[in-house]
mmCIF file of C-alpha atoms in Angstrom:
data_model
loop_
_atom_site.group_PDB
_atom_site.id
_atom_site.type_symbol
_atom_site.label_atom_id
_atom_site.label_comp_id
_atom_site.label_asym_id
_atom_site.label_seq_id
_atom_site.Cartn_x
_atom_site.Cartn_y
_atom_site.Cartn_z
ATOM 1 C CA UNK A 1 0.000 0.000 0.000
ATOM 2 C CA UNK A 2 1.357 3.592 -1.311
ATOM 3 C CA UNK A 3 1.960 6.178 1.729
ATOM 4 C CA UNK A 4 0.718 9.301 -0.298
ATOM 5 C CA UNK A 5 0.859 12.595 1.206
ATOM 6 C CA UNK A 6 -0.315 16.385 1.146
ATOM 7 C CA UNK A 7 -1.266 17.354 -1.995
ATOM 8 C CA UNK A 8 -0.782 14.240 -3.743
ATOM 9 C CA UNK A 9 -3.603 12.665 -1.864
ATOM 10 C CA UNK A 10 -6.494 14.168 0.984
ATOM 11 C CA UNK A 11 -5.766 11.229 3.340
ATOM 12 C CA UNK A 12 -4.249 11.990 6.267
ATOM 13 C CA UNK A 13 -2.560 8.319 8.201
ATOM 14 C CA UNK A 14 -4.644 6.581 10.579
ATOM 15 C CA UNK A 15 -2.715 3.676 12.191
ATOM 16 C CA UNK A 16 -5.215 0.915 12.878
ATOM 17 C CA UNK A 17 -4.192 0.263 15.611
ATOM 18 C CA UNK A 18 -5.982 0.643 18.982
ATOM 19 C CA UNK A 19 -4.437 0.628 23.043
ATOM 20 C CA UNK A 20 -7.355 -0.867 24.489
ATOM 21 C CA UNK A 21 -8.925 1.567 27.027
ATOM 22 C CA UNK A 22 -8.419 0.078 31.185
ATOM 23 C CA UNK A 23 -4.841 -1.573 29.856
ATOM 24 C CA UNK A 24 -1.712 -0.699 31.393
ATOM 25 C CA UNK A 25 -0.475 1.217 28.201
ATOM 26 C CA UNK A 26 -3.582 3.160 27.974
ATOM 27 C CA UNK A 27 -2.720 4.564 31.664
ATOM 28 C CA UNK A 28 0.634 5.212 30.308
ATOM 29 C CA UNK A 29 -0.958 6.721 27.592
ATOM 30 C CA UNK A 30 -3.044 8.995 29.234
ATOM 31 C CA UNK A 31 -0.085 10.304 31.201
ATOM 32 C CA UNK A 32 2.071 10.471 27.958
ATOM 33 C CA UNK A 33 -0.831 12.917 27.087
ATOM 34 C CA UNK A 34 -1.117 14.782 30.306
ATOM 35 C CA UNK A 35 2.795 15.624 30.212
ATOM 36 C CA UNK A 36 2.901 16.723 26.622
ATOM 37 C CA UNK A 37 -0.470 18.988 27.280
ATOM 38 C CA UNK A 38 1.660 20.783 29.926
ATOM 39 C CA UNK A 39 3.822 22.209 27.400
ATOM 40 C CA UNK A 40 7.102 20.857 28.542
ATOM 41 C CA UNK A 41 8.440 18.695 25.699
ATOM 42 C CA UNK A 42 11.503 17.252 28.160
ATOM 43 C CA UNK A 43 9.149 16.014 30.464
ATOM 44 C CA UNK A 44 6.380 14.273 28.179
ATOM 45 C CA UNK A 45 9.133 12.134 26.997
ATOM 46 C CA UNK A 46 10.609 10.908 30.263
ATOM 47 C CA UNK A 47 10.041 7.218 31.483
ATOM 48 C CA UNK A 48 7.626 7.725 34.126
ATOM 49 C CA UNK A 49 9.050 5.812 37.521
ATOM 50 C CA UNK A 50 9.004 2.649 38.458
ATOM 51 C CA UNK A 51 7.556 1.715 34.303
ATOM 52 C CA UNK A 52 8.640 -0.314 31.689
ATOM 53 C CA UNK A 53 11.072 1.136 29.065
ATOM 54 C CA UNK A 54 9.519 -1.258 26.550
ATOM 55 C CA UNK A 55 6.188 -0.247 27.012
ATOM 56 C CA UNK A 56 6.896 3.400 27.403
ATOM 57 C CA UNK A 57 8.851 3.275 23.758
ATOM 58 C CA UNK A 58 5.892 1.538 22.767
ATOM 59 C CA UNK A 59 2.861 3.620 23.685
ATOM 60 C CA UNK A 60 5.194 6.633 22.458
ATOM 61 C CA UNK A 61 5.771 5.026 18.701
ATOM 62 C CA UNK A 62 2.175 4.409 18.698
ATOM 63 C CA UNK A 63 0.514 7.319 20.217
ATOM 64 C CA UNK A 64 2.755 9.920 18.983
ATOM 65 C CA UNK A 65 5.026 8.148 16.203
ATOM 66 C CA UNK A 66 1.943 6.656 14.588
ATOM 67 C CA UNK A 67 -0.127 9.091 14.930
ATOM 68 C CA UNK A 68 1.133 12.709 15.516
ATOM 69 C CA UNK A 69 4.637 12.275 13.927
ATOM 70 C CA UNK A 70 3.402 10.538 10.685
ATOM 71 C CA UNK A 71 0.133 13.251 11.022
ATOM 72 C CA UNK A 72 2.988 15.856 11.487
ATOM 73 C CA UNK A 73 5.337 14.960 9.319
ATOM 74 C CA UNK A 74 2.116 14.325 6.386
ATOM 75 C CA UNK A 75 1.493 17.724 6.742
ATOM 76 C CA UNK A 76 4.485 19.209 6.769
ATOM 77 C CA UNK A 77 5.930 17.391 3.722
ATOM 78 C CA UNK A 78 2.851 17.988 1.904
ATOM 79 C CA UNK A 79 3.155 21.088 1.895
ATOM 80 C CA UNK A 80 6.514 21.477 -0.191
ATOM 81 C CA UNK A 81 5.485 18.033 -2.052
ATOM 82 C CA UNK A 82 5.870 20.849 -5.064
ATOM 83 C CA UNK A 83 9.284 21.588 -4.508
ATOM 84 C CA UNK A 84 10.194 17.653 -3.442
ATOM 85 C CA UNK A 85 10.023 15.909 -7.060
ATOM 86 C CA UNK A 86 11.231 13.230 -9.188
ATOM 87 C CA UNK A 87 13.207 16.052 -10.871
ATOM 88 C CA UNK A 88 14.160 18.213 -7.939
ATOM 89 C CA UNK A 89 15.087 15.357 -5.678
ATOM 90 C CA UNK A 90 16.937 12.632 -7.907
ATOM 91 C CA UNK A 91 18.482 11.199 -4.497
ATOM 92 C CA UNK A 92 16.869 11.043 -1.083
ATOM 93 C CA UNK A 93 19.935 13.180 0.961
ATOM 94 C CA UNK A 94 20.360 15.800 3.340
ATOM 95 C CA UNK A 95 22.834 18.223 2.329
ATOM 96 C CA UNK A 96 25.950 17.109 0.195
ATOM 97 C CA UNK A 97 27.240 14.731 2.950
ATOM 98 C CA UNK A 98 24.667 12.404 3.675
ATOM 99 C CA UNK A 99 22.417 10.077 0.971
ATOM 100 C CA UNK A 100 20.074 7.972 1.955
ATOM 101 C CA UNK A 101 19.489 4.624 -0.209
ATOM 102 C CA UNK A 102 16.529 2.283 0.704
ATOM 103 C CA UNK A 103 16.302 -1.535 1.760
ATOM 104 C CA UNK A 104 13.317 -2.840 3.869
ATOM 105 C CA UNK A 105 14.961 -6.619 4.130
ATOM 106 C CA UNK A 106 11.796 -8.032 2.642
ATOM 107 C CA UNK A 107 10.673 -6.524 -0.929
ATOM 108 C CA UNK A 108 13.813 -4.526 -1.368
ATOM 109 C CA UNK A 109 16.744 -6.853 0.345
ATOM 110 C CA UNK A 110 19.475 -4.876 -1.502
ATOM 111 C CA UNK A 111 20.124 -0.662 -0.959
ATOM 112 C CA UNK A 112 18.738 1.224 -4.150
ATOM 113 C CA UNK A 113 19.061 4.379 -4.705
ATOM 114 C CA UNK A 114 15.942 6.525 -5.794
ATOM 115 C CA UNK A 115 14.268 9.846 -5.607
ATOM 116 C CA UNK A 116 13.625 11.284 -2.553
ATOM 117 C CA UNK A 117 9.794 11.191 -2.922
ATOM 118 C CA UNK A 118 9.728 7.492 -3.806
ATOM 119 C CA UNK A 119 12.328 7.210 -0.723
ATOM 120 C CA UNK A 120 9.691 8.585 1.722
ATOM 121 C CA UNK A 121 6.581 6.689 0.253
ATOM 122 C CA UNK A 122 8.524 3.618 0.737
ATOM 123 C CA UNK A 123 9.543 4.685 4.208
ATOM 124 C CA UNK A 124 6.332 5.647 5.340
ATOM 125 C CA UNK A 125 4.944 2.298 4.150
ATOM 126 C CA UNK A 126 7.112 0.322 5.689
ATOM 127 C CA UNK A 127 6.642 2.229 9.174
ATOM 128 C CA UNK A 128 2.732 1.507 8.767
ATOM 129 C CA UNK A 129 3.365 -1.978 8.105
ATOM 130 C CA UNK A 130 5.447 -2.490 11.485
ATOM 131 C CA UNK A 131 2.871 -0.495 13.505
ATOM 132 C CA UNK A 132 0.078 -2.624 12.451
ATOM 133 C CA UNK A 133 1.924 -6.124 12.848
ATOM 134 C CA UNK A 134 0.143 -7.579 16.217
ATOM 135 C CA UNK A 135 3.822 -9.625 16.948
ATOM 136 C CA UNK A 136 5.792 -6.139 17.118
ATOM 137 C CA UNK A 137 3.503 -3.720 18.658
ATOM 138 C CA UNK A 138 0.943 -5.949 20.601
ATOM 139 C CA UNK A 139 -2.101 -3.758 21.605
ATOM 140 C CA UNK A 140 -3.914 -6.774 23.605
ATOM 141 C CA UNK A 141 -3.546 -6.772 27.247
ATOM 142 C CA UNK A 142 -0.598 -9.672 28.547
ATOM 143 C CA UNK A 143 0.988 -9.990 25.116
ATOM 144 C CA UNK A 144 4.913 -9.362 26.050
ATOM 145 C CA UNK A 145 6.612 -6.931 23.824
ATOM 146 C CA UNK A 146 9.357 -9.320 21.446
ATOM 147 C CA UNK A 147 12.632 -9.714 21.734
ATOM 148 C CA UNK A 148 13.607 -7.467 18.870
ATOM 149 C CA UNK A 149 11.411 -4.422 19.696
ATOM 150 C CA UNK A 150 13.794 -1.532 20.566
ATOM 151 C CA UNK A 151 15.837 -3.086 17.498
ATOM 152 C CA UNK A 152 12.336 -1.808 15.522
ATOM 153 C CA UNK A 153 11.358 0.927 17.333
ATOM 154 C CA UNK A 154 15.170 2.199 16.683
ATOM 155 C CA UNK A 155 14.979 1.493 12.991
ATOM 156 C CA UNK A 156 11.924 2.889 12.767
ATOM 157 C CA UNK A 157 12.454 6.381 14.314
ATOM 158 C CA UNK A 158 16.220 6.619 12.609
ATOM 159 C CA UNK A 159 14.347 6.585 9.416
ATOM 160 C CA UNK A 160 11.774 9.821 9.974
ATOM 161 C CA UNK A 161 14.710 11.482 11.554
ATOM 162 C CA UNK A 162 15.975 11.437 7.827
ATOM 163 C CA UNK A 163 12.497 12.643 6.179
ATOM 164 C CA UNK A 164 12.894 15.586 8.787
ATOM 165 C CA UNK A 165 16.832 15.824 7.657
ATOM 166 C CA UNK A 166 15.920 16.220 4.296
ATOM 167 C CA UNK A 167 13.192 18.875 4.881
ATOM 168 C CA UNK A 168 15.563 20.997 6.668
ATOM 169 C CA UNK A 169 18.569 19.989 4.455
ATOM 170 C CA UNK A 170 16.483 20.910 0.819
ATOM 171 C CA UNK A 171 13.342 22.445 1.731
ATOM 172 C CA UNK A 172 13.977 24.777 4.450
ATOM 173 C CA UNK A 173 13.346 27.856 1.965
ATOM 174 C CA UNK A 174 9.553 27.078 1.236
ATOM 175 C CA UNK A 175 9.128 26.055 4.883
ATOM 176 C CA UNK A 176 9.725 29.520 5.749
ATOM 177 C CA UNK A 177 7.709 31.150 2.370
ATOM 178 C CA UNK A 178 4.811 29.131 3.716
ATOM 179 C CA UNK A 179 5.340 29.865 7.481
ATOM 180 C CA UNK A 180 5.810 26.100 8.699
ATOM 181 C CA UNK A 181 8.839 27.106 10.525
ATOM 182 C CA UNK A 182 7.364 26.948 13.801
ATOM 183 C CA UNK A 183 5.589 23.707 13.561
ATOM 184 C CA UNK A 184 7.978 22.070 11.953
ATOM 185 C CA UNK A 185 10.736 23.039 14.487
ATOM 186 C CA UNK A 186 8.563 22.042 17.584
ATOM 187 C CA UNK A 187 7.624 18.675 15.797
ATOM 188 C CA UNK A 188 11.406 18.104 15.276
ATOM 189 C CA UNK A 189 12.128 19.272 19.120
ATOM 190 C CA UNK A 190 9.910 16.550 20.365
ATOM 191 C CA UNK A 191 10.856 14.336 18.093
ATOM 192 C CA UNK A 192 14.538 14.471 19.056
ATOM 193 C CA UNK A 193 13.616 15.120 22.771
ATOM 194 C CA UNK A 194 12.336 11.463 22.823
ATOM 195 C CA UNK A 195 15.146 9.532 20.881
ATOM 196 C CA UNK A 196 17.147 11.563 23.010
ATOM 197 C CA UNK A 197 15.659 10.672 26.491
ATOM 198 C CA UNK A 198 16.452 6.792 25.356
ATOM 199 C CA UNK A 199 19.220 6.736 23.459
ATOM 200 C CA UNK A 200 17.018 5.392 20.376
ATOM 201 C CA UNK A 201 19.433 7.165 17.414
ATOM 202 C CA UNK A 202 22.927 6.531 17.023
ATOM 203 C CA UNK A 203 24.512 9.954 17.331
ATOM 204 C CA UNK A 204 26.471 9.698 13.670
ATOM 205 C CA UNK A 205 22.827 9.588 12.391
ATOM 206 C CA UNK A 206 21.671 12.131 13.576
ATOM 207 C CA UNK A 207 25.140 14.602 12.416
ATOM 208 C CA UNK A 208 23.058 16.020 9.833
ATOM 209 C CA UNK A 209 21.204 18.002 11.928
ATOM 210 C CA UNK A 210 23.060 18.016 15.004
ATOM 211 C CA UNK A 211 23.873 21.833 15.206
ATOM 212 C CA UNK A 212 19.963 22.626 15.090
ATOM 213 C CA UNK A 213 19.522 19.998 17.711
ATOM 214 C CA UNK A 214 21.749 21.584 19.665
ATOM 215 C CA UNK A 215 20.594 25.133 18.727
ATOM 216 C CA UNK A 216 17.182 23.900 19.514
ATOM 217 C CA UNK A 217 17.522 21.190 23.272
ATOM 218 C CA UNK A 218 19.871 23.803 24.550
ATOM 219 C CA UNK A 219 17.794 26.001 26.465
ATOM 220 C CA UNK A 220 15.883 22.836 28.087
ATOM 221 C CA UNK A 221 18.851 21.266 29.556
#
């Protein structure tokens, strides 16, 4: 299934899946909720004591990955899906440095390079597909967590750090024309605030970027 964004398509991503309401990650949900409605990014991210980091990770990819990162991020690229084409974007990179090929280990085993538009369809595909598998990201109360989930979660979240690398990297000049700057840089805050919190991104990925992440964590440390 095609992950189509913006412009290119009026559907915004709804992740099927559910955290069933009186489970233990719907509490943590709810207060995953609570701190992020108080406005302080630092602390809506923070393992809550005495919790599991599993869970925590989890309800975070789900509640706010799933749905207000991919939400975020929909919006955001779709609005410079314009300037992001075939043409414009032969490679997916972010700045001269750093290109980005694409293997999923399944349907594309080997790296191939391609556009970046094609790269983030294929990205944002994949990321559904792992949110809705049942044996990574069990939503039914008592069903442990696998072995290999922070080895997902980590995979997954290394690869929207690169949609918002490229954004900044190539289409920082129409974020600002269409006055996205703002929402765009508090999305990426939180964002980073969270893989951050739990080590979840190896900091040579994240190089890109990392003098706007420090530009933008350092007044919350």
């Amino acid at each position: 299934m095609s992950f189509l964004f913006g412009s290119r398509s009026s559907k915004t991503f709804k992740p099927k899946k559910n955290i069933p309401e009186g489970s233990h990650q719907y509490e943590l949900l709810k207060h995953a909720e609570a701190t992020l409605g108080s406005g302080n990014l630092r602390m809506a991210v923070m393992l809550p004591e005495g919790e599991d980091l599993n869970e925590w990770v989890a309800v975070n990819n789900v509640c706010f990955v799933a749905v207000d990162f991919f939400n975020q991020i929909n919006m955001l690229y779709g609005t410079i899906t314009d300037f992001c084409t075939e043409e414009s974007c032969p490679v997916m990179s972010a700045g001269p440095k750093y290109e980005y090929h694409w293997a999923d280990g399944t349907n594309i085993k080997k790296p191939i390079k391609c556009s970046a538009p094609k790269y983030i369809d294929y990205l944002m595909t994949w990321v559904q597909d792992q949110l809705d598998d049942e044996t990574l990201f069990p939503s039914k109360i008592g069903v442990p967590f696998p072995k290999n989930f922070m080895s997902v979660a980590k995979t997954i979240l290394k690869r929207l750090f690169r949609v918002y690398a490229h954004i900044y990297h190539q289409h920082f000049d129409p974020v600002i024309q269409l006055q996205e700057e703002a929402h765009l840089n508090t999305s990426f805050k939180h964002f980073i605030f969270f893989v951050q919190e739990f080590n979840l991104i190896d900091r040579r990925e994240l190089a890109p970027l990392q003098e706007l992440i420090e530009k933008l964590t350092s007044k919350d440390r």
